[in-house]
Coordinates of N, CA, C and O in Angstrom, one line a residue:
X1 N 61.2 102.2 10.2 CA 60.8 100.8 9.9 C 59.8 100.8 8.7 O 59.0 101.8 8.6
X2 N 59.7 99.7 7.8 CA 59.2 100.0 6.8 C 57.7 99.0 7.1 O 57.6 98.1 7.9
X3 N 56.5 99.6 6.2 CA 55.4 98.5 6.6 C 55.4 96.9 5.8 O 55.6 96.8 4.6
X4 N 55.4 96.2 6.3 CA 55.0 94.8 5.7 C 54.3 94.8 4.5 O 53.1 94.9 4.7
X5 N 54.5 94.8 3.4 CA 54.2 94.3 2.5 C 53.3 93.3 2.4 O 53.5 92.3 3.1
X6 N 52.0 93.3 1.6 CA 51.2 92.0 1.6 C 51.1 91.1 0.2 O 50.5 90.0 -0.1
X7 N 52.3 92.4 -0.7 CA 52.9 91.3 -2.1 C 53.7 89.9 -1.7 O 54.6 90.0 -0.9
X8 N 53.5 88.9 -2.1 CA 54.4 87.8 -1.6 C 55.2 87.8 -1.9 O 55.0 87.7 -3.1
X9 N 56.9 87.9 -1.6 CA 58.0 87.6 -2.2 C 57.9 85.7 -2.6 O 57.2 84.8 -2.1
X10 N 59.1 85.8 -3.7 CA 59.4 84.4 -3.6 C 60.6 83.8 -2.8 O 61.5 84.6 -2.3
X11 N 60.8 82.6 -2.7 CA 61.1 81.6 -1.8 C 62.6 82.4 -1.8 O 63.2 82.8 -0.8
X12 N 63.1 82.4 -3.1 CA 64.6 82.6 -3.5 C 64.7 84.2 -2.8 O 65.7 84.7 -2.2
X13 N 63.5 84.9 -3.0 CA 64.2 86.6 -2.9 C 63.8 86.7 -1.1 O 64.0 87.9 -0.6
X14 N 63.4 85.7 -0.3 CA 63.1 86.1 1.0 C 64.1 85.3 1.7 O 64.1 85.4 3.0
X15 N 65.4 84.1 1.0 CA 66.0 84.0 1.3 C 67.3 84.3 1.4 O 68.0 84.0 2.4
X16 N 67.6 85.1 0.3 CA 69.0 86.0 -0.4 C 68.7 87.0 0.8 O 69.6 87.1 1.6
X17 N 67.5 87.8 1.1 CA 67.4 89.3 1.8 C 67.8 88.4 3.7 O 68.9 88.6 4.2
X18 N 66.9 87.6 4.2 CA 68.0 86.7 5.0 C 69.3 86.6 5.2 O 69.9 87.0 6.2
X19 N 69.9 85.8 4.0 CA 71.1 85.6 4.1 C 72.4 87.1 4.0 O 73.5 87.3 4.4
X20 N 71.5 87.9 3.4 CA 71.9 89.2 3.1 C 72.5 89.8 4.7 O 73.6 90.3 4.8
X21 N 71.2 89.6 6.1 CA 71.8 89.7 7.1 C 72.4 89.0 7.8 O 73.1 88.1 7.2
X22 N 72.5 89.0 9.0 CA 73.2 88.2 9.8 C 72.0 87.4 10.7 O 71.8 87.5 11.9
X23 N 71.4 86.7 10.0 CA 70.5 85.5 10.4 C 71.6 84.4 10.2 O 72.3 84.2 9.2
X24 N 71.7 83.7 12.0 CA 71.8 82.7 11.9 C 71.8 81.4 11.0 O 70.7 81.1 10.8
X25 N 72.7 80.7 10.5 CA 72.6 79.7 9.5 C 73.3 78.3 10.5 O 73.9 78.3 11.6
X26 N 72.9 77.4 9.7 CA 73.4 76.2 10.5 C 74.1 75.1 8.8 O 73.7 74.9 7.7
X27 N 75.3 74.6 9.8 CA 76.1 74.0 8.3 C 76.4 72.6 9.0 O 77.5 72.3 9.3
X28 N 75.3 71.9 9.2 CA 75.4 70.6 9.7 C 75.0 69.8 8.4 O 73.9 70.1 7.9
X29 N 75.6 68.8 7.9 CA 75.4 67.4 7.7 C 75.2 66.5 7.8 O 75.1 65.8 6.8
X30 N 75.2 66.0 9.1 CA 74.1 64.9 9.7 C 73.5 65.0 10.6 O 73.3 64.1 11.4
X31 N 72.6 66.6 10.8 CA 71.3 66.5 10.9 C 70.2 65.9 10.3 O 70.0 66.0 9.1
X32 N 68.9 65.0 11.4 CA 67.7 64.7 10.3 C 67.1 65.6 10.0 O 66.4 65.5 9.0
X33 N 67.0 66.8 10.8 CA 65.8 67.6 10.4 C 66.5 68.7 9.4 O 65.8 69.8 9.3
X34 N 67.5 68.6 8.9 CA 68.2 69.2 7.9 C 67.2 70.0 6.7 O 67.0 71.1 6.4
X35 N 66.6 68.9 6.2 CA 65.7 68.9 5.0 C 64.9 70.3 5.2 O 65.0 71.3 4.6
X36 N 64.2 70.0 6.0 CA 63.3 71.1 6.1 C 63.6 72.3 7.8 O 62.8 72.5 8.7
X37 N 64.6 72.6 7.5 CA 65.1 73.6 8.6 C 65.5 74.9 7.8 O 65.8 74.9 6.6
X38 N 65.3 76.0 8.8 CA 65.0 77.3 7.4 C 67.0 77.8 7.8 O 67.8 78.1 6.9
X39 N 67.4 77.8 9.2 CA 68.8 77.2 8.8 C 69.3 77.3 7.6 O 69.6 78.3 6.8
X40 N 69.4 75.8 7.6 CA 70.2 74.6 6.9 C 70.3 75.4 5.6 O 71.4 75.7 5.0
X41 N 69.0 75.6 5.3 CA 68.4 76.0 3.7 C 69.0 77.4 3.2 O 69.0 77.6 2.1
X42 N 69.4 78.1 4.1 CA 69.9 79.4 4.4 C 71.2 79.3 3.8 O 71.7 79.8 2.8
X43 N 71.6 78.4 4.9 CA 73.4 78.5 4.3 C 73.6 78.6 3.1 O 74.7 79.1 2.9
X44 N 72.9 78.3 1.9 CA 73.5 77.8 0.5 C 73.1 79.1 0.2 O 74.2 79.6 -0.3
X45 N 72.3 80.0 0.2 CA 72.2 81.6 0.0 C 73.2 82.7 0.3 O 73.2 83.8 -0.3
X46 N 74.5 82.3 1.6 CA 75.3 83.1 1.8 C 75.7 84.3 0.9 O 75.9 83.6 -0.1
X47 N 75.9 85.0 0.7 CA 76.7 85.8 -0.6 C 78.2 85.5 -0.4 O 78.7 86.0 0.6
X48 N 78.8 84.8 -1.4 CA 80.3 84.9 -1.5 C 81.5 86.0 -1.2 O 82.8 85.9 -1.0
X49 N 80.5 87.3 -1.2 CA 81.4 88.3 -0.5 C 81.4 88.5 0.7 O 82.2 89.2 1.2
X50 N 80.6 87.9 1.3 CA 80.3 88.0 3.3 C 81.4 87.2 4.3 O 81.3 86.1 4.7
X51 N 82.3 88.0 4.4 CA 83.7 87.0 5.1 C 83.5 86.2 6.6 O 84.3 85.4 7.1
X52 N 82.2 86.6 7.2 CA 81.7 85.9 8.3 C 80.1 85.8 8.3 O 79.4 86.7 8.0
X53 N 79.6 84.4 8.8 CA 78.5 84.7 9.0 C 78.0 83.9 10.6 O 78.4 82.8 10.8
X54 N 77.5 84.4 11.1 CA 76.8 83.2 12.3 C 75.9 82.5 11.8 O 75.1 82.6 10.9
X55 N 76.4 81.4 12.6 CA 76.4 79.8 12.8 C 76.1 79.1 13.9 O 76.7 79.2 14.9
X56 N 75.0 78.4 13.6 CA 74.5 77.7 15.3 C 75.7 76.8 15.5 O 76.4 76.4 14.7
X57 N 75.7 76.5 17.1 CA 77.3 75.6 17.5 C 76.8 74.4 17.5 O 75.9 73.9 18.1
X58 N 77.7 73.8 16.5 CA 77.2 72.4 16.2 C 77.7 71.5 17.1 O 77.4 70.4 17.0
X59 N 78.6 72.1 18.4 CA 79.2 71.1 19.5 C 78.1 71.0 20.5 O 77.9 70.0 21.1
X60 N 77.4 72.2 20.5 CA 76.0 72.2 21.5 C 75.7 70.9 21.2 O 75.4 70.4 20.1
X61 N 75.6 70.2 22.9 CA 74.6 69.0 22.6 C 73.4 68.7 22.1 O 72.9 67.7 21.7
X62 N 72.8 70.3 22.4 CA 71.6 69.9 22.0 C 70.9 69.9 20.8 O 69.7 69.5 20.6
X63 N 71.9 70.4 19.6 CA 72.1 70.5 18.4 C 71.9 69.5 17.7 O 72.2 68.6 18.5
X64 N 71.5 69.0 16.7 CA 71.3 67.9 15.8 C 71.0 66.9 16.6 O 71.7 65.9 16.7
X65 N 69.7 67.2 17.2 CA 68.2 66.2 17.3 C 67.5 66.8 17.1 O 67.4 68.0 16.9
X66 N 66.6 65.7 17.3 CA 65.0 65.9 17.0 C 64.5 67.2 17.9 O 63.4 67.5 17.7
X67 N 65.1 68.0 18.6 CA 64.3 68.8 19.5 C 65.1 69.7 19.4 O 65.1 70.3 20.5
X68 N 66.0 70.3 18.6 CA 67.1 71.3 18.5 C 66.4 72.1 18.7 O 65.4 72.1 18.0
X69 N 66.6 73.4 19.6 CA 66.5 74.5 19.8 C 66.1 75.4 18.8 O 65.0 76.1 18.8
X70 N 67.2 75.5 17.8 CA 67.1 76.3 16.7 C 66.8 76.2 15.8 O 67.2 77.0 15.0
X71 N 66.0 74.9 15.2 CA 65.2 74.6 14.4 C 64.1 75.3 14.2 O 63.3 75.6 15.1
X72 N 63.8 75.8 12.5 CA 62.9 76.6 11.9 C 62.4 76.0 10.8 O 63.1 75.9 9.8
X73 N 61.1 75.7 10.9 CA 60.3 74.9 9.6 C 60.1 76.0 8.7 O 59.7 77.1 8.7
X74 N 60.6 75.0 7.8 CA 60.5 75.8 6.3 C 59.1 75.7 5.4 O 58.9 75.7 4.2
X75 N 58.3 75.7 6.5 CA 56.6 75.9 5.4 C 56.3 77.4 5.8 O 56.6 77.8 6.9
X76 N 55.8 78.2 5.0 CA 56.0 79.4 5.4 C 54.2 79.1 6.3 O 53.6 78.1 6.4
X77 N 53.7 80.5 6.9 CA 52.5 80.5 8.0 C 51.9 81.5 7.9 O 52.6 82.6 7.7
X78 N 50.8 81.5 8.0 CA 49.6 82.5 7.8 C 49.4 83.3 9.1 O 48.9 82.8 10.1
X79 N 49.9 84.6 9.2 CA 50.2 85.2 9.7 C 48.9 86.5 9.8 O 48.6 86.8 8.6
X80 N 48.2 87.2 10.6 CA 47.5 88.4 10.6 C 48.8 89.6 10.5 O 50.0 89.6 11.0
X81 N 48.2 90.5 9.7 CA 49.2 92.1 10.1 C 48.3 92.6 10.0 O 47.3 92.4 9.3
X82 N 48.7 93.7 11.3 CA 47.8 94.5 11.7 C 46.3 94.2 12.6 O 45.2 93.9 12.1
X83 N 46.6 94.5 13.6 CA 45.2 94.4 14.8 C 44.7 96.0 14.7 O 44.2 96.1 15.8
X84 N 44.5 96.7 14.4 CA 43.8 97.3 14.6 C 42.4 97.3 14.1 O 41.6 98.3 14.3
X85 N 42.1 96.2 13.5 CA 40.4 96.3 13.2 C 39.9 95.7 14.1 O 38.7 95.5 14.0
X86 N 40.7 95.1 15.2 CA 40.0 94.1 16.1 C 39.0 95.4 17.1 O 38.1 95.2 17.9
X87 N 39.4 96.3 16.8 CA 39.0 97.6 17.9 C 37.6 98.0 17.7 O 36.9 98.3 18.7
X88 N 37.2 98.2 16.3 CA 36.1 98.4 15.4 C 34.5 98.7 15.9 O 34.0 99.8 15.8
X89 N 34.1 97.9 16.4 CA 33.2 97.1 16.9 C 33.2 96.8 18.4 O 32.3 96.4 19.0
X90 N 34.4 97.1 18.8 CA 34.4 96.7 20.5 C 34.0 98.3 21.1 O 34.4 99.4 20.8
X91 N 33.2 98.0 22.1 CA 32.7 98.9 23.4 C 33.9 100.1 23.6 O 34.7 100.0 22.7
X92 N 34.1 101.1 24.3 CA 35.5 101.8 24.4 C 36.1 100.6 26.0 O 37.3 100.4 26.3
X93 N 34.9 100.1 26.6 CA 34.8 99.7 28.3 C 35.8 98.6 28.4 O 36.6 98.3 29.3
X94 N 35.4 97.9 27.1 CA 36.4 96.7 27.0 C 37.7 97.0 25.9 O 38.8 96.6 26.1
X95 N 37.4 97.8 24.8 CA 38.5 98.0 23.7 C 39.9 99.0 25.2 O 41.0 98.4 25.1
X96 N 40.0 99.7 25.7 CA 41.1 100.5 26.2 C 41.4 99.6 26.8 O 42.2 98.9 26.4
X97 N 40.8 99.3 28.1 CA 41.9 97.6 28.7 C 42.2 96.7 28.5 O 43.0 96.1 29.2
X98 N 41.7 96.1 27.1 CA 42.5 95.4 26.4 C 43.7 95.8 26.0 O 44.7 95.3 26.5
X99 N 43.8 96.9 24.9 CA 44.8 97.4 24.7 C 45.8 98.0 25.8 O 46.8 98.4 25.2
X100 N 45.8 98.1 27.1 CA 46.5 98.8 27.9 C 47.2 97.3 28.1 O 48.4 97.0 27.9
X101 N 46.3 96.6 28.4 CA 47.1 94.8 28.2 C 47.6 94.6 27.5 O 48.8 94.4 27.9
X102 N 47.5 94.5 26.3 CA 48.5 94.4 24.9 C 49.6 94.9 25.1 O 50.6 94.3 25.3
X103 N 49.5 96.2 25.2 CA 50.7 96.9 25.4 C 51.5 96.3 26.4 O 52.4 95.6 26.0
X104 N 51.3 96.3 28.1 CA 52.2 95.3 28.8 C 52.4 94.1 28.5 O 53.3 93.6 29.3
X105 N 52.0 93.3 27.7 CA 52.5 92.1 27.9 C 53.2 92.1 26.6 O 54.0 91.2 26.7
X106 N 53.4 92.8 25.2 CA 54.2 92.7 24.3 C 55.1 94.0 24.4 O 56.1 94.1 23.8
X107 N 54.7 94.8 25.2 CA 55.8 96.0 25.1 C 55.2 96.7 23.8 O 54.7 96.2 22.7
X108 N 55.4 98.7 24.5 CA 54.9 98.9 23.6 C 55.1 99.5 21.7 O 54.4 99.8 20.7
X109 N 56.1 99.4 21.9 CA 57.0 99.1 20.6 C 56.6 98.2 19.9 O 56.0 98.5 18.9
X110 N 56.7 96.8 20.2 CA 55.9 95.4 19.5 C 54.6 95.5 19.0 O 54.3 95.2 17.9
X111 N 53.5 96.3 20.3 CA 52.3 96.4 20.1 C 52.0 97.2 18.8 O 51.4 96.7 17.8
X112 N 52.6 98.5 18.9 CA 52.4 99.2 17.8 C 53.0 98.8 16.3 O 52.6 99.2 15.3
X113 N 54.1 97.9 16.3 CA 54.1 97.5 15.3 C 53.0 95.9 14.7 O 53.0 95.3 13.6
X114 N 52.2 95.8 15.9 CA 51.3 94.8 15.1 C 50.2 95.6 14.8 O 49.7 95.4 13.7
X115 N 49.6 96.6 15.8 CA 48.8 97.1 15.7 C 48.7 97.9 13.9 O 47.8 98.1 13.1
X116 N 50.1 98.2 13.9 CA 49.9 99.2 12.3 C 49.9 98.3 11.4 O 49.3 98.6 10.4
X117 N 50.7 96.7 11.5 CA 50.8 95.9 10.4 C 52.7 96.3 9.7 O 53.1 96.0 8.6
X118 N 53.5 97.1 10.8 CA 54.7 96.8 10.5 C 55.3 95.3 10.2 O 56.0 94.7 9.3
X119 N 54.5 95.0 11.4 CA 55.4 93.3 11.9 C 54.2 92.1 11.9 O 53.5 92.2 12.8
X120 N 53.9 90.9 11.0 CA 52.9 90.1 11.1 C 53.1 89.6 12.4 O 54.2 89.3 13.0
X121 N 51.8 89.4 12.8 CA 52.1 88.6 14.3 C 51.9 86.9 14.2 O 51.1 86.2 13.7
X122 N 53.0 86.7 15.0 CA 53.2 85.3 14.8 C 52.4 84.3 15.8 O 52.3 84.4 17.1
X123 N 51.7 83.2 14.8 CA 50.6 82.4 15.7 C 50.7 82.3 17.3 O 49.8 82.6 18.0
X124 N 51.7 81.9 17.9 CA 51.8 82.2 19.5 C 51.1 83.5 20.0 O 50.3 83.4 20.9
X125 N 51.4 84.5 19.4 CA 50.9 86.1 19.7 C 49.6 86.3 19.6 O 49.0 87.0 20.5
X126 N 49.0 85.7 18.3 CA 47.5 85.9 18.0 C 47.2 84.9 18.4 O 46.3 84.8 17.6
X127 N 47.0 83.8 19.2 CA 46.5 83.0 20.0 C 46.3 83.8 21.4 O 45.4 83.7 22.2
X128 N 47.2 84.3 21.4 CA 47.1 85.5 23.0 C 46.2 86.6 23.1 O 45.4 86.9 23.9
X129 N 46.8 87.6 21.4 CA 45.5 88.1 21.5 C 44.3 87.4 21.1 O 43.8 87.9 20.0
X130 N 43.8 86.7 21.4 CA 42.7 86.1 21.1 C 41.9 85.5 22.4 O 40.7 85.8 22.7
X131 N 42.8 84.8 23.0 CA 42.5 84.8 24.6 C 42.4 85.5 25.7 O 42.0 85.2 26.8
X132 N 43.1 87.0 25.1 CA 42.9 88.3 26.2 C 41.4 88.9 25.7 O 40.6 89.4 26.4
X133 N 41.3 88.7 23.8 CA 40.3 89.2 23.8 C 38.5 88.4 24.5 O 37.3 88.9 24.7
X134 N 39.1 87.2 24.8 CA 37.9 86.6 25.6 C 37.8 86.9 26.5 O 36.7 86.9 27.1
X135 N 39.1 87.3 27.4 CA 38.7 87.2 28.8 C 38.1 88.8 29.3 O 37.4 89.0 30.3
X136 N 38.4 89.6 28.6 CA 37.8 90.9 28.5 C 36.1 91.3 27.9 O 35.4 92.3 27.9
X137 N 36.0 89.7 27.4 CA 34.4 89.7 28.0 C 33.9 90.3 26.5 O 32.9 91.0 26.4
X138 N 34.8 89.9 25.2 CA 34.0 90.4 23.9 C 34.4 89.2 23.4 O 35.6 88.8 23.5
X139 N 33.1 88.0 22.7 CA 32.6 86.9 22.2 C 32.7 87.3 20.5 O 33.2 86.5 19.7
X140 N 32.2 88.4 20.1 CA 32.0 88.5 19.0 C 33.3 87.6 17.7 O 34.4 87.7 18.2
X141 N 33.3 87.2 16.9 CA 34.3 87.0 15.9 C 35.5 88.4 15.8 O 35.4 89.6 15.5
X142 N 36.6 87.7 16.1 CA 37.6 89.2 15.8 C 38.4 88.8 14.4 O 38.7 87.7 13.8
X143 N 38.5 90.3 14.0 CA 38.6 90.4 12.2 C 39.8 91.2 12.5 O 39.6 92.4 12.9
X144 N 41.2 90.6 12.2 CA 42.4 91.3 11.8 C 42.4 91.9 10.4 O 41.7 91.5 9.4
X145 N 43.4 93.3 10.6 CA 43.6 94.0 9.4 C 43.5 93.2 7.8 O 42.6 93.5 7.0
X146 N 44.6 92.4 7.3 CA 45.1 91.4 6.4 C 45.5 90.2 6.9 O 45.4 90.0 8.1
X147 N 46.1 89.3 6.0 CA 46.7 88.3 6.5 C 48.0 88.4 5.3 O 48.1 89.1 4.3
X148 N 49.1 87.3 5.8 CA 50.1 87.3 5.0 C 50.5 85.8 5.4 O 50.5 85.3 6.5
X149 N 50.9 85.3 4.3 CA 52.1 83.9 4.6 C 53.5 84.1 5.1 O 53.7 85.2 4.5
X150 N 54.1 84.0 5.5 CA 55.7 84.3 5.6 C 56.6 83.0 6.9 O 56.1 82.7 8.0
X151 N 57.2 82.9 6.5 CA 58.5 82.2 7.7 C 58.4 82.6 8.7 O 58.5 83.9 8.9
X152 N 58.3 81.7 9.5 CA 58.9 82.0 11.5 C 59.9 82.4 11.5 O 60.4 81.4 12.0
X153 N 61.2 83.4 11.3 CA 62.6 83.0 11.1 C 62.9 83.5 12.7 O 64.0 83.4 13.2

């Protein structure tokens, strides 16, 4: 797996590498939240040589509303990569059972790829570690590796 990058790509080249895989697209036209659904916006990237691609089911009822499932906002989000500087500064008493928590609750494959900054962690996540790191009883300000902008995809 390759590390995260903290060069920004642009809009066009993080969409083509998307559409490049088999990410999900959605080819609805009368959806409202069409406009800004990372989907929608997707589809028009396909490459013309790709003889299949997945597609959200537009028969799903729950499809094209306001609360669709598979809706992805297309503002990109500021993202931390890499936790390991949160460790720095912490005690060993509280830094090892935190992390022994980390590890069970994201698995430890996930952990180490936030911990190294493989994978930005996405705001749900660092809201978590943030509240594991309170309840383990360290107040201080916690300071992630970098930050990066990028898509929820």
């Amino acid at each position: 797996m390759k590390k995260q990058e903290t060069t920004p790509k642009t809009r066009e080249q993080l969409f083509a590498e998307k559409a490049g895989k088999s990410y999900a697209v959605c080819y609805s036209q009368t959806c409202t939240l069409r406009q800004h659904c990372l989907r929608w916006q997707l589809s028009s990237y396909l490459p013309e040589s790709r003889r299949l691609a997945t597609s959200t089911n537009l028969n799903n009822p729950a499809m094209q509303t306001e609360t669709c499932p598979m809706y992805r906002n297309d503002q990109p989000v500021r993202m931390p990569l890499g936790i390991a500087k949160i460790y720095y500064d912490m005690p060993q008493r509280i830094a090892h059972p935190l992390k022994q928590h980390l590890i069970d609750h994201f698995n430890r494959k996930r952990y180490y790829e936030y911990h190294s900054g493989y994978r930005p962690v996405p705001p749900d996540h660092e809201q978590y570690i943030r509240q594991a790191i309170l309840r383990y009883g360290w107040t201080e300000p916690v300071e992630f590796n970098a930050y990066v902008e990028d898509y929820l995809w």
